Each structure stands twice: as C-alpha cells, then as structure tokens.
XYZ file of C-alpha atoms in Angstrom:
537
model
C 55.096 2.157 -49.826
C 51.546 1.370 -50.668
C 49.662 2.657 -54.416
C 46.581 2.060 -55.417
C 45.046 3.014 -59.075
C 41.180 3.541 -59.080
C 39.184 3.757 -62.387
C 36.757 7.083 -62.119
C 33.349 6.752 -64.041
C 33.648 8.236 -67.171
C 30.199 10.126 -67.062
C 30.029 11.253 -71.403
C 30.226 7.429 -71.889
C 27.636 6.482 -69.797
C 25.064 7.372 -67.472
C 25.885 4.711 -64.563
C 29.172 2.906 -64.575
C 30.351 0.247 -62.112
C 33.727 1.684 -60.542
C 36.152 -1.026 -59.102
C 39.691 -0.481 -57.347
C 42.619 -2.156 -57.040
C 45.978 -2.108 -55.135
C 49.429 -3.570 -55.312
C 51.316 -3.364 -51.445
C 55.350 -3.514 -51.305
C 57.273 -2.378 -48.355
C 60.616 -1.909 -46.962
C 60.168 -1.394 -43.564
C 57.397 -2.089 -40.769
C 56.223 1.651 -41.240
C 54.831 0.628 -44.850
C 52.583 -1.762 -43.379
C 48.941 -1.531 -41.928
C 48.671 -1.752 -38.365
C 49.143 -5.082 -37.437
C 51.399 -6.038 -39.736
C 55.274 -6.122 -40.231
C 57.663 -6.130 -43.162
C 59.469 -9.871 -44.130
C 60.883 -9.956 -47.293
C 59.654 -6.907 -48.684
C 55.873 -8.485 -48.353
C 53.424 -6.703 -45.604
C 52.679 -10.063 -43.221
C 50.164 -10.336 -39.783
C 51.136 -10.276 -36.692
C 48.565 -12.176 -34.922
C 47.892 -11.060 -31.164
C 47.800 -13.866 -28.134
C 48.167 -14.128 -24.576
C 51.347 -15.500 -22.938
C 50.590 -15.371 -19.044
C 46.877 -15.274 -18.357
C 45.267 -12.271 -15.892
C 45.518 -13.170 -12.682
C 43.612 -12.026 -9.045
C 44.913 -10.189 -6.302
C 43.575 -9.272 -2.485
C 41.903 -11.452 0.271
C 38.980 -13.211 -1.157
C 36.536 -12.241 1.904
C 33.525 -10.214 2.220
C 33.831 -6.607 1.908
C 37.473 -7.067 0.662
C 38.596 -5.448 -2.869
C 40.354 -7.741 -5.463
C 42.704 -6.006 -7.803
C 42.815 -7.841 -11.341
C 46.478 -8.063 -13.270
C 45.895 -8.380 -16.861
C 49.344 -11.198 -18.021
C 51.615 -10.627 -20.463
C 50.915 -10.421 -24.215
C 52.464 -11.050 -27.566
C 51.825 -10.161 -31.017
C 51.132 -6.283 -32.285
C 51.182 -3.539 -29.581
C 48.022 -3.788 -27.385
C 46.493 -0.123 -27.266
C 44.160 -1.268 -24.088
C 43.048 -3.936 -21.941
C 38.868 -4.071 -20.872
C 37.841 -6.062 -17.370
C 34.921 -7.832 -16.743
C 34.167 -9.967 -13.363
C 32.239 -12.784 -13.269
C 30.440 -14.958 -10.006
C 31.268 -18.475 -10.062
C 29.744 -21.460 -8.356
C 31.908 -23.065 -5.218
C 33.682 -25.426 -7.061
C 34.684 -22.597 -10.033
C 32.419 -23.323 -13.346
C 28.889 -21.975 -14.435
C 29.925 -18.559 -14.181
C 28.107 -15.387 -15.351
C 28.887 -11.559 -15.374
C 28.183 -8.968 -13.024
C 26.829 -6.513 -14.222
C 28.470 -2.972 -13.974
C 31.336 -4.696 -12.799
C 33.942 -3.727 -15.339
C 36.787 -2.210 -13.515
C 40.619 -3.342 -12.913
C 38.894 -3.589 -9.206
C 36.083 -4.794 -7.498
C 34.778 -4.996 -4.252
C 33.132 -8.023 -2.770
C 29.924 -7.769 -1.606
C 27.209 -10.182 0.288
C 26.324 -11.455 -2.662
C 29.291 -13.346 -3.357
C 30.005 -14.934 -0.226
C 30.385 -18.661 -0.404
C 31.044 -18.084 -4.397
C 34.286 -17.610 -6.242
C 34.953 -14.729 -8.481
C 37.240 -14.386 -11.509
C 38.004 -11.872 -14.225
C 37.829 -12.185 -18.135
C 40.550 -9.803 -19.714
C 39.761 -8.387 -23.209
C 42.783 -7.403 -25.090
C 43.042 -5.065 -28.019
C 45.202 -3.514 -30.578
C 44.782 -1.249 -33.137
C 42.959 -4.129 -35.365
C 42.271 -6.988 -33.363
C 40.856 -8.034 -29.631
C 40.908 -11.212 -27.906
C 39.723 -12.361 -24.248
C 41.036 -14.281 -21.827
C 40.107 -15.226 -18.275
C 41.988 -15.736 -14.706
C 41.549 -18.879 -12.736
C 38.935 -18.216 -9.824
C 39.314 -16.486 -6.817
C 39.294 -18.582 -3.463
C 35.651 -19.511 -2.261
C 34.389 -16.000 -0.920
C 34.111 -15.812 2.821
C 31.783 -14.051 5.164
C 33.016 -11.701 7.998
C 31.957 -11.527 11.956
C 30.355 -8.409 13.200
C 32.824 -5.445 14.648
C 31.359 -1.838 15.875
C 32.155 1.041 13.828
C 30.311 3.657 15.432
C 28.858 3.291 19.346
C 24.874 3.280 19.678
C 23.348 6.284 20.526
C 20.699 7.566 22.807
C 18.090 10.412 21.566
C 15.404 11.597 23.489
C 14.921 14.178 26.477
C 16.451 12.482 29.915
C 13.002 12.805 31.521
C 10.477 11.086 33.433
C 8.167 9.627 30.913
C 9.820 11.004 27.569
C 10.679 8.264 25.204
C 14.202 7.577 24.479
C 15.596 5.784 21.489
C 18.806 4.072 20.724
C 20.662 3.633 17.445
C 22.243 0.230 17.297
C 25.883 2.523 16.108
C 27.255 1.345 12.225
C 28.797 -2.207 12.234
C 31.058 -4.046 9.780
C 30.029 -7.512 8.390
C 28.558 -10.216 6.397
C 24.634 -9.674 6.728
C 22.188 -10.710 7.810
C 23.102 -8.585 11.143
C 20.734 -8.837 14.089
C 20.779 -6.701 16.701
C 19.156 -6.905 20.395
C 19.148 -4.374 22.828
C 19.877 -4.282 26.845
C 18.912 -0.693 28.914
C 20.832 -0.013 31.871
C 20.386 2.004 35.036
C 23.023 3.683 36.373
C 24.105 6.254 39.025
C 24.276 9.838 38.220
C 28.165 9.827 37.158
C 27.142 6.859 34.437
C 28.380 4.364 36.909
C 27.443 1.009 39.085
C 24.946 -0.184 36.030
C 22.141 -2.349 36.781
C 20.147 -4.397 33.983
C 16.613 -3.114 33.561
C 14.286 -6.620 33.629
C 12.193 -6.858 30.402
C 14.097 -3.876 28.756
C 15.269 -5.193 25.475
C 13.764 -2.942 22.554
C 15.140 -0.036 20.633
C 13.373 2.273 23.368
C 12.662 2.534 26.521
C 10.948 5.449 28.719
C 11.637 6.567 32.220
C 9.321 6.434 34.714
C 9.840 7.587 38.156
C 11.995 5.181 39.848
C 14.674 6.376 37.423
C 14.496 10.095 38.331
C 17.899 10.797 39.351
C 20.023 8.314 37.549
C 20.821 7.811 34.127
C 20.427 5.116 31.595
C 22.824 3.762 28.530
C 21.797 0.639 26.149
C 24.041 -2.029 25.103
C 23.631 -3.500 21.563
C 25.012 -6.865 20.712
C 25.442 -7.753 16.869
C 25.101 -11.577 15.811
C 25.658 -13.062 12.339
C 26.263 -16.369 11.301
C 30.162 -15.934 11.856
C 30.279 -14.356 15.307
C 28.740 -12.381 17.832
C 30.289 -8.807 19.337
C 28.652 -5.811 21.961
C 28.690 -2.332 21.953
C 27.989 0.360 24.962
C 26.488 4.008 24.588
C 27.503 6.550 26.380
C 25.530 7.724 29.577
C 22.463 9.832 29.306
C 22.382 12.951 31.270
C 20.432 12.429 34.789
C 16.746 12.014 34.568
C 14.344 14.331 35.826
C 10.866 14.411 36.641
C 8.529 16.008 33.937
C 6.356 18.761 34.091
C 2.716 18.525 32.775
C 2.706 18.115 28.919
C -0.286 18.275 26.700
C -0.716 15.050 24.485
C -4.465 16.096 23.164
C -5.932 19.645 23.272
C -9.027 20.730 24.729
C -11.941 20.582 22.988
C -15.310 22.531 22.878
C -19.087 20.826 22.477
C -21.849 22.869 21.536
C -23.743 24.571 18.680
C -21.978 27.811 17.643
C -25.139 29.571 18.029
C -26.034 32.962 19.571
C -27.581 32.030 22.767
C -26.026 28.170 23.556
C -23.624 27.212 26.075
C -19.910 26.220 24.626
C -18.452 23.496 27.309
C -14.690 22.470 27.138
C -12.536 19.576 28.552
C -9.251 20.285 29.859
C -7.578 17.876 26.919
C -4.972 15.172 27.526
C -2.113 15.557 30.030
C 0.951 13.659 31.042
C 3.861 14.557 33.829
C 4.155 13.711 37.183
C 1.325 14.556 39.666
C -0.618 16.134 41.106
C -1.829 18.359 37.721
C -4.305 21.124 38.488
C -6.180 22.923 35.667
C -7.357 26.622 35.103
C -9.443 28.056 32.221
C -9.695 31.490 30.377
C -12.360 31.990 27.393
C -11.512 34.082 24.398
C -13.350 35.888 21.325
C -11.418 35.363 17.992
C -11.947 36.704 14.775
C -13.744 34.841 12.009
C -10.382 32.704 10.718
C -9.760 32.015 14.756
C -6.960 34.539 15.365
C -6.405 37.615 16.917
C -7.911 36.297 20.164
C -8.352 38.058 23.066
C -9.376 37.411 26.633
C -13.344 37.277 27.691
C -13.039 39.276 31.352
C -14.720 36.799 33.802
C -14.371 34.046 31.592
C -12.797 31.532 33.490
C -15.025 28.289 34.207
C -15.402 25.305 31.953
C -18.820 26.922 30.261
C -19.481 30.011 28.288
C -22.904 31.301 26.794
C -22.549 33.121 24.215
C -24.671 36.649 22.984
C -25.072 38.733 20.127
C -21.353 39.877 20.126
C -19.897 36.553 19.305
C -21.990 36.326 15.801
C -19.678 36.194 12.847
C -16.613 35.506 15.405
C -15.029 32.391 16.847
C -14.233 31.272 20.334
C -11.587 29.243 22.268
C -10.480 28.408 25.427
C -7.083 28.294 27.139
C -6.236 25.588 29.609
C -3.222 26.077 32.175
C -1.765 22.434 34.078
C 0.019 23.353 36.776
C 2.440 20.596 39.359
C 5.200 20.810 40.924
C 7.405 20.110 38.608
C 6.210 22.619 36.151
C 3.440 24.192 34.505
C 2.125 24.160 30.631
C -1.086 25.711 28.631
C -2.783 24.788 25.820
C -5.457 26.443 22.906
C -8.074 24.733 22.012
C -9.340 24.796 18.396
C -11.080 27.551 17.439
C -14.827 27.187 16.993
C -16.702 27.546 13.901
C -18.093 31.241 12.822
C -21.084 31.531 15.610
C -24.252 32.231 13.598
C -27.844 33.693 13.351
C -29.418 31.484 11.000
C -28.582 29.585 8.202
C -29.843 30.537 4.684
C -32.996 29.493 3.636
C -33.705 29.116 -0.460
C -37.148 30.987 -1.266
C -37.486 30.936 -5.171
C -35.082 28.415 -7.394
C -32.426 29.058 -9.190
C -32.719 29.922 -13.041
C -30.432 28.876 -16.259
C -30.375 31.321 -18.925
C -29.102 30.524 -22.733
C -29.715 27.999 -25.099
C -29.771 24.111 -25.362
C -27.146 23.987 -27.633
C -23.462 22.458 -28.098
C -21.233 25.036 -27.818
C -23.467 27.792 -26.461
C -23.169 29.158 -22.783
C -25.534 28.565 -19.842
C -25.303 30.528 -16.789
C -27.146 29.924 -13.913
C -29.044 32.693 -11.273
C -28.891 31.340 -7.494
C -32.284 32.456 -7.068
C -33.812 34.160 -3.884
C -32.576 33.587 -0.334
C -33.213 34.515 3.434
C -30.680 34.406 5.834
C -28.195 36.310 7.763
C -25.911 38.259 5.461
C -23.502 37.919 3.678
C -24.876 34.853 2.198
C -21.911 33.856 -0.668
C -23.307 30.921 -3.685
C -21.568 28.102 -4.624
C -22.481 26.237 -8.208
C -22.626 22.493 -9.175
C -23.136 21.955 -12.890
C -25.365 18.431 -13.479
C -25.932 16.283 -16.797
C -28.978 14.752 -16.644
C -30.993 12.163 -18.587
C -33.966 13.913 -20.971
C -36.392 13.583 -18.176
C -34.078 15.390 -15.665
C -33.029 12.585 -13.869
C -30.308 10.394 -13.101
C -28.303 13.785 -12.480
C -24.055 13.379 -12.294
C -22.094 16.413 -11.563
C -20.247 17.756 -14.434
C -18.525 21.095 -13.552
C -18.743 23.412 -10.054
C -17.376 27.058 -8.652
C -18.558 29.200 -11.469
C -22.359 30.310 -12.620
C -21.570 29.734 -16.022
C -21.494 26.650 -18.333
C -20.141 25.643 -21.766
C -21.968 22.874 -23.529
C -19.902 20.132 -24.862
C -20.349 17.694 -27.805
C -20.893 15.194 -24.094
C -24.099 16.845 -23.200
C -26.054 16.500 -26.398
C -29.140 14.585 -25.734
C -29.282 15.186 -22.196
C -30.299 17.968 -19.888
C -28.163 20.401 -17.350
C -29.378 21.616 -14.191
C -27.678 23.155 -11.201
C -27.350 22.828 -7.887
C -26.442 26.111 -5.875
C -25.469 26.232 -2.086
C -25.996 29.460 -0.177
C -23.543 29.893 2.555
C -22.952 32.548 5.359
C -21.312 31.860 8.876
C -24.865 29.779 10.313
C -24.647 27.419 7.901
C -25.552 26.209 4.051
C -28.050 24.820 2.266
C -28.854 23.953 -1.495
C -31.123 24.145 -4.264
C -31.171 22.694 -7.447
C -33.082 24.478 -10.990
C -35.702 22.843 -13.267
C -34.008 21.285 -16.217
C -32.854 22.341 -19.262
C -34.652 21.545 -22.208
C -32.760 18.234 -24.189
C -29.422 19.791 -25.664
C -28.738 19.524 -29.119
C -25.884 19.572 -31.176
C -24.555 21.791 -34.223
C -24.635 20.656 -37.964
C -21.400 21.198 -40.227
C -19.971 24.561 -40.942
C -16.590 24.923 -43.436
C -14.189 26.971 -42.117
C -11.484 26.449 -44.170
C -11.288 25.198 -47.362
C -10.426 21.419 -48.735
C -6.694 20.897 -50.286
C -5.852 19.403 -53.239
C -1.953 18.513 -52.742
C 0.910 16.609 -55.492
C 1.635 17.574 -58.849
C -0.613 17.276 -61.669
C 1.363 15.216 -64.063
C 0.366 11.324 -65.521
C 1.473 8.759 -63.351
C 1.574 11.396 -59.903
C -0.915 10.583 -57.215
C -3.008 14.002 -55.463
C -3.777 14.272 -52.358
C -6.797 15.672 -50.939
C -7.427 17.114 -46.709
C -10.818 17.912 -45.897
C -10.053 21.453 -44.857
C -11.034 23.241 -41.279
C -14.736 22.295 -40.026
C -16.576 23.043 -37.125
C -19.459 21.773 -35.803
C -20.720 18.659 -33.223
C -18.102 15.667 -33.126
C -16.902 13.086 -34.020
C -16.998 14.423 -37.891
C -17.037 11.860 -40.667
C -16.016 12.638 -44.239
C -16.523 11.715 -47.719
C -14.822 12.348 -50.998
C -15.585 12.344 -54.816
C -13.146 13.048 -57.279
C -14.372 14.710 -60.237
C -12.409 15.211 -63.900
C -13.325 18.875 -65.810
C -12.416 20.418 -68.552
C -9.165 22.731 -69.132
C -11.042 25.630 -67.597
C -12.326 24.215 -64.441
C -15.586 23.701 -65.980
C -17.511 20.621 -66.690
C -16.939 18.549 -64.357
C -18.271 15.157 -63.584
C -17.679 12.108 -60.708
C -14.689 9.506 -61.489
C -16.394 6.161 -60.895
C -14.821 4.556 -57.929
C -12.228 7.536 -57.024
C -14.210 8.374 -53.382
C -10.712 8.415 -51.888
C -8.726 10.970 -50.220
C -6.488 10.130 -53.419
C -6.195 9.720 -56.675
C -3.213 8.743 -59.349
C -3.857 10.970 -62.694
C -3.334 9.109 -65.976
C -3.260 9.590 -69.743
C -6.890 10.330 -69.534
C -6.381 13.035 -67.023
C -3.851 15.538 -69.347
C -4.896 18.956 -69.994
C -8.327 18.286 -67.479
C -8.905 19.781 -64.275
C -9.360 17.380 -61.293
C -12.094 18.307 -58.502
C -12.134 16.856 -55.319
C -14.986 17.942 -53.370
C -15.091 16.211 -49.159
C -18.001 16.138 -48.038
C -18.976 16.621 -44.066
C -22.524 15.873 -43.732
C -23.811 17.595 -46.662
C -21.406 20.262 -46.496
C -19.557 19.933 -49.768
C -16.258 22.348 -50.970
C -14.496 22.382 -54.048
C -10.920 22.996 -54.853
C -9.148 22.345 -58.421
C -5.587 22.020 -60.054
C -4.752 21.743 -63.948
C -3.144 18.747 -65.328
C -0.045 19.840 -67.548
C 1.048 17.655 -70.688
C 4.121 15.616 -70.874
C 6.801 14.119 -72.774
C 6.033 10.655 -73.679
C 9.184 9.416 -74.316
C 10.057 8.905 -71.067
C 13.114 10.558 -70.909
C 11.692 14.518 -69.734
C 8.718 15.820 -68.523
C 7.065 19.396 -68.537
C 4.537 20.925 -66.205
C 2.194 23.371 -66.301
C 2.228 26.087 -63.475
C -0.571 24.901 -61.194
C-alpha cells in the first residue's frame, strides 16, 4: 500500500506559498509496487531489465533473400515490446550504420548490400525501462546469377517494313543486368531458325526477303555471377505492306483569289510500285466540312471568287498491289481579297493619371470585311520612346502606380481572312500620379493608464505608392482640447506616465501632408500599487 500526505497552500495566509509533497511506500506483495519493482521484505525494490541470449539472424544471406530477426531471451521485469533496427556492415563485420526505414522483424536484401554483412540491434522495453542489444552479423551478402522470369516479347505489326520491338522478359538477379539481343528467321510454323547477320538491337524491321516467314529474338542476360538466354515466341508470318503515308501532302501558294495552289503527293512507304491520284476540295473557314471540287483532280488548282473566306485541301490516294491508302492534306489558310490597310491612327481617350482608365479607338481601316482589332498596351519613356508592351486583348487600360512618369501608347492590329497589319497611336502625355487621400481614420489602441504603452495605425489611405508615414504624439487637456507635440514621441507608440493622468493623448500620422487626429482620455490611478481604476475610454 502506498500514502502520500501533500500540504495545500493555505491562500488567507498568504498570497503565494511554496507547496512540497512527500510519501512513505510499504508493501506486502508485488502488486503494491510501481512497475518495475517487486516486494522483499516488505520494502518496494528494482528489478533491473537485461538480456540473457542476444537476437540472433535467420534466412540465406544472399541477394534478394529475406532475413528474419529473433529477438533472445530476457530477464528482469516483463518486457511489454521489442523494436528492430538493421544495420549494413563492412566485410569483415564493424563500422556499421542503420538503414534507414529498415525497422521491421524482417528485411529483405537488396543490391545494396551485396558483398556487406547485415545485423540487427534489438531494443527492449518494459513498462519503465528499455535497453538495446545487437546480433552478431549476418554472413558476407552474396550476389545472384541471372534466371528468366517472364519470356521477351515481340510488339509490332508482322509486316514488311513495320518496326518490331522486343522486351528483354523480367529477370531475377544481382544488377547490373545486361542484356543483348539475337533476331531470328524462321519458317512459317516458327521453325528451322536462322540467325539474322548484324541483327542484335532491341528492334528490328522486315524487309522483303522475310515476307512469308516469321521472326522471334533471343535475349541473353549477363551479370557478374553468370550468364542465362531466353526465347520469344514466334511472330505471326510476315506480309508485304501496303502503301502507308509517313508525311502528308502539302500545298504551296498564296491563298489568294486568282493564284494557283500546287500540292505534292506527301511521303509514302510499302512495297512497290505506288501510284498516286488527286481530288481538290473547298472547306469552310476552320478547314472542315469539305467537299469535293468536280473536275478537280490534277496536282494544281486556281482558285476564283468562291474560295474567298474558305479553305482548300487536297486528297491524295497510293495505290499497289498490296493495298491502297489516302491522305488530307492540311487545310489552307482563309483565301483572301486584301489585307487591311490602316488609314487614320488610332486614338487614346482619358486622362494621364494613376488610377484613371485609358481606352484606345483602332482608328480607320480599308480592307475586306470583317476586319476584327487586336490591342497591345505600351509604356514608354516621356518622349514616346523606348516602348515595352505592358498589357494586350482589350481597348481599355488601367494606369498603375508603374506607369507614372512615362507615357502609354498602343499598338492595334486589324485582321480579316487576307491578312493583318498594325498601327500604333501618338503618345500619351507623361502620367502622373495621385497625392494622399484618408479613407479611414488613424487608431489609437492600449489602455490609457500610467505605465501602459498606446498604440497608434495610420488608418486606410489611398493614393500613389509606396506611402510613407509620420507620427506626432500630442498631450491635451481633459476635454480633448489644447493640445500640443510631446518632444521626441514621433513614434507609432508611446508609454503614458504620471504626467499623462487626466490629459488626452493625440496622435495625429501624417501621409504626405495629410494629417488625422484621433484621441483617448487618460484615467487616474491608485498609487499604491496594489489596484488600479480606469476611466471608460
């Protein structure tokens, strides 16, 4: 059984007492005692915790492998749980260091550790005490040979002059694995295989002496252990290819009413002999719903009046033996009149000021219609030169605090389906920026009572930035009224003394000549020192 007395503070005899405790143990069994402890001779004693037969380290010490820690035998009080943590040790057993995350009953060997030995530090604990002990180290880590898990693979269409690619398969053992390829050619049931000369990369395509037969790839794996082969499976039989399109026609020429559009027939592959065939076609403006030009068909078109505002393309059929495959081209660009032509410059309307709005008029164009504006906002120096871009898309412009001293211009592009040009306004006059304004009021913050320190914030301002401000504390009398500047209080605050009771205190911050006033009363106060009163504020 276990008492204890404890003094309590005795608060109507003093205001801060120093409380100590004290307690007398007896037991009569191991259930009266702390954890830990046991009962001899009616006196609680320690039972101190120790290791008897240290952890130890099982499974095959090899790459890949998973070693199993056993954490010994243990005497002492009851040990609530045992904590692992492996460590890498040199060849011959010392200097070694933890692994980090590795701090599991378990752990599997990786790379890493081959040629190193491994052990395992043991941390036992009870309900009040811990201590660690480590296993002797494993045997010297050793690498493995390579062994196929998986067979390589082949992907790729079986065809004359289609690219095939084999996946070396999934192999087991020590890195660094290297890999080197062999193709094959075979008969058409995968049989009586033939080494292709010079065919030793990942991939390998078909030409036309393999039409008819079909290939496989063997893949041997080397490490510094061993060496060990692996065999695909058979593609299927390879056949010839028909024509295939590697680069799409193109068309040459201005997009003009009244020029010729030419087109190529593109880039084709397959086996031969490829013949080509063309068809024309009128699209709308984005280049789609196409349709066929009747008579179309050579490798020119001129175009008239109808293709304005449209697009064109051509369709190119290859045609062999084997096959035949057509192609698009790209669709032209819109086929125009003219391309607008800027008569009078554009305008900027508002004022040179921070924070005002500019917006700009694109001026007067020719051209074919619809002619659409784009803007491009410009700072400038105060001459108008030495222009930068600033803002574009919209005609309108809000002056920032970055502006002041320069001037704006803008550039505007006119745009319809012949084309665009631009045009850029007359300066701005030299941008200037806005003075102080208060918007909200300055704070006076703390309480007004000797020995407190106010706080004063500047209040809401706007005007051009960066703002700087000043401050002046001021004492007045019990009204408000009166007031005058505190020597030497010009900071944002300001620690009231004797002087200060039953005075107002005035703080005005100043922003450039913008000055605001705001006021608290100071209260009186008990001078002994032992209460204080204060005034509402």
């Amino acid at each position: 059984m276990r008492r204890a007395v404890a003094i309590a503070s005795l608060a109507a005899l003093c205001s801060a007492c120093e409380v100590s405790f004290f307690a007398t143990a007896f037991c009569g069994t191991d259930s009266d005692c702390a954890a830990d402890h046991v009962c001899v001779e009616r006196t609680c004693q320690r039972l101190e915790l120790s290791n008897v037969s240290p952890p130890g380290i099982l499974g095959d010490a090899r790459d890949g492998e998973i070693l199993t820690a056993t954490h010994g035998e243990w005497a002492g009080p009851p040990v609530r749980s045992f904590a692992y943590q492996w460590q890498r040790c040199e060849p011959w057993g010392g200097s070694c260091f933890e692994l980090s995350g590795a701090a599991s009953s378990s752990y599997t060997l990786t790379p890493g550790e081959v040629g190193m030995r491994l052990r395992v530090a043991v941390t036992a604990s009870s309900e009040t005490q811990s201590l660690a002990v480590s296993s002797e180290p494993s045997a010297v880590v050793a690498a493995i040979g390579p062994s196929n898990e998986a067979v390589p693979t082949i992907a790729g269409r079986p065809m004359d002059g289609e690219l095939l690619t084999a996946t070396p398969g999934t192999w087991r053992g020590t890195p660094q694995l290297s890999v080197s390829y062999q193709w094959q050619r075979c008969d058409v049931a995968g049989e009586a295989c033939a080494y292709l000369v010079g065919a030793i990369g990942p991939t390998y395509t078909p030409g036309l002496a393999e039409i008819g037969s079909t290939l496989r790839v063997t893949v041997t794996a080397r490490n510094v252990v061993d060496a060990a082969s692996a065999t695909s499976e058979p593609t299927a039989e390879i056949t010839g290819s028909p024509p295939v399109n590697r680069a799409l026609p193109t068309i040459t020429g201005a997009a003009v009413d009244g020029q010729v559009l030419t087109c190529d027939t593109g880039t084709w592959e397959g086996a031969p002999t490829i013949s080509f065939s063309y068809q024309w076609q009128r699209c709308d403006s984005l280049g789609a719903g196409c349709a066929d030009l009747a008579g179309a068909t050579g490798t020119s078109f001129l175009l008239s009046v109808d293709d304005v505002a449209r697009t064109l393309r051509v369709r190119v059929t290859a045609t062999s033996s084997w096959g035949s495959a057509d192609v698009v081209s790209a669709p032209t660009a819109q086929v125009a009149a003219t391309a607008p032509v800027n008569l009078t410059l554009p305008t900027i309307a508002g004022l040179a000021l921070d924070g005002e709005t500019l917006t700009a008029a694109s001026g007067t164009w020719s051209g074919t219609p619809v002619i659409s504006y784009a803007y491009s906002w410009q700072r400038c120096d105060a001459l108008g030169g030495g222009c930068s871009t600033v803002a574009a898309g919209v005609a309108s412009y809000l002056i920032g605090s970055s502006d002041i001293g320069n001037t704006l211009r803008v550039s505007v592009i006119g745009s319809n389906a012949g084309g665009a040009s631009a045009a850029l306004s007359e300066p701005t006059p030299i941008v200037a920026g806005r003075p102080p304004v208060n918007l909200d009021a300055p704070v006076v913050s703390g309480s007004p009572v000797q020995g407190q320190t106010l706080m004063a914030t500047p209040g809401t301002w706007s005007g051009t930035a960066p703002l700087a401000f000043s401050y002046q504390w001021q004492r007045c009398d019990s009204l408000g009224a009166d007031c005058a500047d505190l020597s030497g209080a010009t900071g944002t605050s300001f620690l009231l003394s004797l002087d200060d009771i039953a005075q107002d205190r005035r703080q005005p911050p100043e922003a450039r000549g913008s000055p605001l006033t705001n006021r608290f009363r100071i209260a009186s106060w008990c001078p002994t020192g032992m209460s204080s009163t204060r005034a509402p504020l």
